[in-house]
Amino acid sequence: MCGVTLAALRRQLDTLATDGPYRVACLDTGEQPYPVAGRQYPDRETARDAVDLATRYRNRLAAYDPRAPTYDLAVEHGRNRGGEPLREACGRLAGALFDALGDCGETDVERTILDTYLAAASDTTDPDSLGVALLDTIAGVLDDALPPARQQAVVARATDHLPDTTDAAAALDALRAGSLLSGYAYRSRPEQLDLRLDGYAFDAADERLPTLPLTVALSRTDRTVAVTDARRTRSGDWRLSVSLAADVPRGLARAAVTP
């Protein structure tokens, strides 16, 4: 067969692998197939190059052997909890959202959130669990009380009260540093992100997954975010598709879980 050989692709991958927090892994399973199994990379850019090379390798291998398993490869970062206590990250994000609700004149929504939260958290004393419960309550009330356009206004305003994140990967790093997730894998396409969130602090209730921490992290005043798909992976983590240039906002507070 013509073109770059498998051996040449492996040699190129050898030159990229050193040490570091990034890996190449399957978005759905977290598995690292050959020829990237056990390899680590020092930064996102190098890991993205490795994804491209490994994808070419696996595609070429499939041309030789149609039975070779296929993998949806992506950049993966870490599987350990970040350093900041979860309650602090939740409190900072909740504070930004309450400020945003006030800025947007949604005082009735603020009162509903507080009433709902006090009832839901009456039997909880763990600070981390209380922080998650507060954000879970905010997401649920926003989803029920506000139409998508008003949710977008609140989410965009909340970003004014939080540190800026330069790009999608930096936003995911911030969530990981705040212990809102233990690790992530992502693949970026033009105005689109395919994600796996490992150890996400939130779970689905009534087949709706709280997405508010993610959408606030990804939002900008000139960007319409839409979570277009949310589903569990075989390992119990979450696989999401996110549009960063949607026609209309969707899934900003909670996203419907795909069976």
CSV table of N, CA, C and O in Angstrom, one decimal, residues 191-248:
chain,number,residue,atom,x,y,z
A,191,GLU,N,-16.0,25.0,16.0
A,191,GLU,CA,-17.2,25.4,16.9
A,191,GLU,C,-17.9,24.3,17.5
A,191,GLU,O,-19.1,24.4,17.8
A,192,GLN,N,-17.2,23.2,17.7
A,192,GLN,CA,-17.8,22.0,18.3
A,192,GLN,C,-16.8,21.3,19.2
A,192,GLN,O,-15.7,21.2,18.9
A,193,LEU,N,-17.4,20.8,20.4
A,193,LEU,CA,-16.5,20.0,21.3
A,193,LEU,C,-17.2,18.6,21.5
A,193,LEU,O,-18.4,18.6,21.8
A,194,ASP,N,-16.4,17.6,21.5
A,194,ASP,CA,-16.9,16.3,21.9
A,194,ASP,C,-16.1,16.0,23.2
A,194,ASP,O,-14.9,16.0,23.2
A,195,LEU,N,-16.8,15.7,24.3
A,195,LEU,CA,-16.2,15.6,25.6
A,195,LEU,C,-16.5,14.3,26.3
A,195,LEU,O,-17.6,13.7,26.1
A,196,ARG,N,-15.6,13.9,27.2
A,196,ARG,CA,-15.9,12.9,28.2
A,196,ARG,C,-15.5,13.5,29.5
A,196,ARG,O,-14.4,13.9,29.7
A,197,LEU,N,-16.5,13.6,30.4
A,197,LEU,CA,-16.2,14.1,31.8
A,197,LEU,C,-16.1,12.9,32.7
A,197,LEU,O,-17.0,12.2,33.0
A,198,ASP,N,-14.9,12.8,33.3
A,198,ASP,CA,-14.6,11.7,34.3
A,198,ASP,C,-14.9,12.2,35.7
A,198,ASP,O,-14.4,13.3,36.0
A,199,GLY,N,-15.5,11.4,36.5
A,199,GLY,CA,-15.7,11.8,37.9
A,199,GLY,C,-16.5,13.1,38.1
A,199,GLY,O,-16.2,13.9,39.0
A,200,TYR,N,-17.5,13.4,37.2
A,200,TYR,CA,-18.2,14.6,37.2
A,200,TYR,C,-19.0,14.6,38.6
A,200,TYR,O,-19.6,13.6,39.0
A,201,ALA,N,-19.0,15.8,39.2
A,201,ALA,CA,-19.6,15.9,40.5
A,201,ALA,C,-21.1,15.8,40.5
A,201,ALA,O,-21.7,15.6,41.6
A,202,PHE,N,-21.8,15.8,39.4
A,202,PHE,CA,-23.2,15.9,39.3
A,202,PHE,C,-23.7,14.6,38.6
A,202,PHE,O,-23.0,14.0,37.7
A,203,ASP,N,-24.9,14.2,38.9
A,203,ASP,CA,-25.5,13.1,38.3
A,203,ASP,C,-26.9,13.5,37.8
A,203,ASP,O,-27.5,14.5,38.1
A,204,ALA,N,-27.4,12.7,36.9
A,204,ALA,CA,-28.7,13.0,36.3
A,204,ALA,C,-29.9,12.6,37.2
A,204,ALA,O,-29.8,11.6,37.9
A,205,ALA,N,-30.9,13.4,37.2
A,205,ALA,CA,-32.1,13.2,37.9
A,205,ALA,C,-33.3,13.4,36.9
A,205,ALA,O,-33.2,14.4,36.2
A,206,ASP,N,-34.2,12.5,36.9
A,206,ASP,CA,-35.3,12.6,35.9
A,206,ASP,C,-34.8,12.7,34.5
A,206,ASP,O,-35.3,13.4,33.7
A,207,GLU,N,-33.7,12.0,34.2
A,207,GLU,CA,-33.1,11.9,32.9
A,207,GLU,C,-32.6,13.3,32.4
A,207,GLU,O,-32.6,13.6,31.2
A,208,ARG,N,-32.2,14.2,33.3
A,208,ARG,CA,-31.7,15.5,33.0
A,208,ARG,C,-30.4,15.7,33.8
A,208,ARG,O,-30.4,15.5,35.0
A,209,LEU,N,-29.3,16.0,33.1
A,209,LEU,CA,-28.0,16.1,33.7
A,209,LEU,C,-27.7,17.6,33.9
A,209,LEU,O,-27.7,18.4,32.9
A,210,PRO,N,-27.3,18.0,35.1
A,210,PRO,CA,-26.9,19.4,35.3
A,210,PRO,C,-25.6,19.7,34.5
A,210,PRO,O,-24.6,19.1,34.6
A,211,THR,N,-25.7,20.7,33.7
A,211,THR,CA,-24.6,21.1,32.8
A,211,THR,C,-24.1,22.6,33.1
A,211,THR,O,-23.2,23.0,32.4
A,212,LEU,N,-24.7,23.2,34.1
A,212,LEU,CA,-24.5,24.6,34.3
A,212,LEU,C,-23.0,24.9,34.6
A,212,LEU,O,-22.5,25.9,34.0
A,213,PRO,N,-22.3,24.1,35.4
A,213,PRO,CA,-20.8,24.5,35.5
A,213,PRO,C,-20.1,24.5,34.2
A,213,PRO,O,-19.2,25.3,34.0
A,214,LEU,N,-20.4,23.5,33.3
A,214,LEU,CA,-19.7,23.4,32.1
A,214,LEU,C,-20.1,24.6,31.2
A,214,LEU,O,-19.2,25.2,30.6
A,215,THR,N,-21.3,24.9,31.0
A,215,THR,CA,-21.8,26.0,30.1
A,215,THR,C,-21.3,27.3,30.6
A,215,THR,O,-21.0,28.2,29.7
A,216,VAL,N,-21.3,27.6,31.9
A,216,VAL,CA,-20.7,28.9,32.4
A,216,VAL,C,-19.2,28.9,32.0
A,216,VAL,O,-18.8,30.0,31.6
A,217,ALA,N,-18.5,27.9,32.2
A,217,ALA,CA,-17.1,27.9,31.9
A,217,ALA,C,-16.8,28.1,30.4
A,217,ALA,O,-15.8,28.7,30.0
A,218,LEU,N,-17.7,27.7,29.5
A,218,LEU,CA,-17.5,27.8,28.1
A,218,LEU,C,-18.1,29.0,27.5
A,218,LEU,O,-17.8,29.3,26.3
A,219,SER,N,-19.0,29.7,28.2
A,219,SER,CA,-19.7,30.8,27.6
A,219,SER,C,-18.9,32.1,27.4
A,219,SER,O,-17.9,32.3,28.2
A,220,ARG,N,-19.3,32.9,26.5
A,220,ARG,CA,-18.8,34.2,26.2
A,220,ARG,C,-20.0,35.1,25.8
A,220,ARG,O,-21.0,34.5,25.3
A,221,THR,N,-19.8,36.4,25.8
A,221,THR,CA,-20.9,37.2,25.4
A,221,THR,C,-21.2,37.1,23.9
A,221,THR,O,-22.4,37.3,23.5
A,222,ASP,N,-20.2,36.7,23.2
A,222,ASP,CA,-20.4,36.6,21.7
A,222,ASP,C,-20.6,35.1,21.3
A,222,ASP,O,-20.4,34.8,20.1
A,223,ARG,N,-20.9,34.2,22.2
A,223,ARG,CA,-21.0,32.8,21.9
A,223,ARG,C,-22.3,32.2,22.4
A,223,ARG,O,-22.7,32.5,23.5
A,224,THR,N,-23.0,31.5,21.5
A,224,THR,CA,-24.2,30.8,21.9
A,224,THR,C,-23.9,29.3,22.1
A,224,THR,O,-23.5,28.6,21.1
A,225,VAL,N,-23.9,28.8,23.3
A,225,VAL,CA,-23.6,27.4,23.6
A,225,VAL,C,-24.8,26.6,23.7
A,225,VAL,O,-25.9,27.0,24.1
A,226,ALA,N,-24.7,25.4,23.1
A,226,ALA,CA,-25.8,24.4,23.2
A,226,ALA,C,-25.2,23.0,23.5
A,226,ALA,O,-24.3,22.6,22.8
A,227,VAL,N,-25.7,22.4,24.5
A,227,VAL,CA,-25.3,21.0,24.8
A,227,VAL,C,-26.3,20.1,24.0
A,227,VAL,O,-27.5,20.1,24.3
A,228,THR,N,-25.8,19.5,22.9
A,228,THR,CA,-26.7,18.8,22.0
A,228,THR,C,-26.9,17.3,22.3
A,228,THR,O,-27.8,16.7,21.7
A,229,ASP,N,-26.0,16.8,23.1
A,229,ASP,CA,-26.1,15.3,23.4
A,229,ASP,C,-25.4,15.1,24.8
A,229,ASP,O,-24.4,15.6,25.0
A,230,ALA,N,-26.1,14.3,25.6
A,230,ALA,CA,-25.5,13.8,26.9
A,230,ALA,C,-25.8,12.4,27.1
A,230,ALA,O,-27.0,12.0,27.1
A,231,ARG,N,-24.8,11.6,27.3
A,231,ARG,CA,-25.1,10.1,27.5
A,231,ARG,C,-24.0,9.6,28.4
A,231,ARG,O,-22.9,10.1,28.5
A,232,ARG,N,-24.4,8.5,29.1
A,232,ARG,CA,-23.4,7.8,30.0
A,232,ARG,C,-22.5,6.9,29.1
A,232,ARG,O,-22.9,6.3,28.1
A,233,THR,N,-21.2,6.9,29.5
A,233,THR,CA,-20.3,5.9,28.8
A,233,THR,C,-20.4,4.6,29.6
A,233,THR,O,-21.0,4.5,30.6
A,234,ARG,N,-19.8,3.6,29.0
A,234,ARG,CA,-19.8,2.3,29.6
A,234,ARG,C,-19.1,2.2,31.0
A,234,ARG,O,-19.4,1.4,31.8
A,235,SER,N,-18.2,3.2,31.2
A,235,SER,CA,-17.5,3.3,32.5
A,235,SER,C,-18.3,4.1,33.5
A,235,SER,O,-17.9,4.2,34.7
A,236,GLY,N,-19.5,4.6,33.1
A,236,GLY,CA,-20.3,5.4,34.1
A,236,GLY,C,-20.0,6.9,34.1
A,236,GLY,O,-20.6,7.6,34.9
A,237,ASP,N,-19.0,7.3,33.2
A,237,ASP,CA,-18.8,8.7,33.1
A,237,ASP,C,-19.8,9.3,32.1
A,237,ASP,O,-20.7,8.7,31.7
A,238,TRP,N,-19.5,10.6,31.7
A,238,TRP,CA,-20.5,11.3,30.8
A,238,TRP,C,-19.8,11.7,29.5
A,238,TRP,O,-18.7,12.2,29.5
A,239,ARG,N,-20.5,11.4,28.4
A,239,ARG,CA,-20.1,11.8,27.1
A,239,ARG,C,-21.0,12.9,26.6
A,239,ARG,O,-22.2,12.7,26.6
A,240,LEU,N,-20.5,14.1,26.2
A,240,LEU,CA,-21.3,15.2,25.8
A,240,LEU,C,-20.8,15.8,24.5
A,240,LEU,O,-19.6,15.7,24.1
A,241,SER,N,-21.8,16.3,23.7
A,241,SER,CA,-21.5,17.1,22.5
A,241,SER,C,-21.9,18.5,22.7
A,241,SER,O,-23.1,18.7,23.2
A,242,VAL,N,-21.1,19.5,22.5
A,242,VAL,CA,-21.3,20.9,22.7
A,242,VAL,C,-21.1,21.7,21.5
A,242,VAL,O,-20.0,21.6,20.9
A,243,SER,N,-22.1,22.5,21.1
A,243,SER,CA,-21.9,23.4,20.0
A,243,SER,C,-21.5,24.8,20.7
A,243,SER,O,-22.1,25.2,21.6
A,244,LEU,N,-20.5,25.4,20.1
A,244,LEU,CA,-20.0,26.7,20.6
A,244,LEU,C,-20.5,27.9,19.7
A,244,LEU,O,-20.2,29.0,19.9
A,245,ALA,N,-21.3,27.5,18.7
A,245,ALA,CA,-21.8,28.5,17.8
A,245,ALA,C,-23.2,28.1,17.3
A,245,ALA,O,-23.5,28.0,16.1
A,246,ALA,N,-24.1,27.8,18.3
A,246,ALA,CA,-25.4,27.3,18.0
A,246,ALA,C,-26.3,28.4,17.5
A,246,ALA,O,-26.1,29.6,17.8
A,247,ASP,N,-27.4,28.1,16.8
A,247,ASP,CA,-28.4,29.0,16.4
A,247,ASP,C,-29.2,29.5,17.6
A,247,ASP,O,-29.6,30.7,17.7
A,248,VAL,N,-29.5,28.5,18.5
A,248,VAL,CA,-30.2,28.9,19.7
A,248,VAL,C,-29.6,28.1,20.9
A,248,VAL,O,-29.0,27.1,20.7
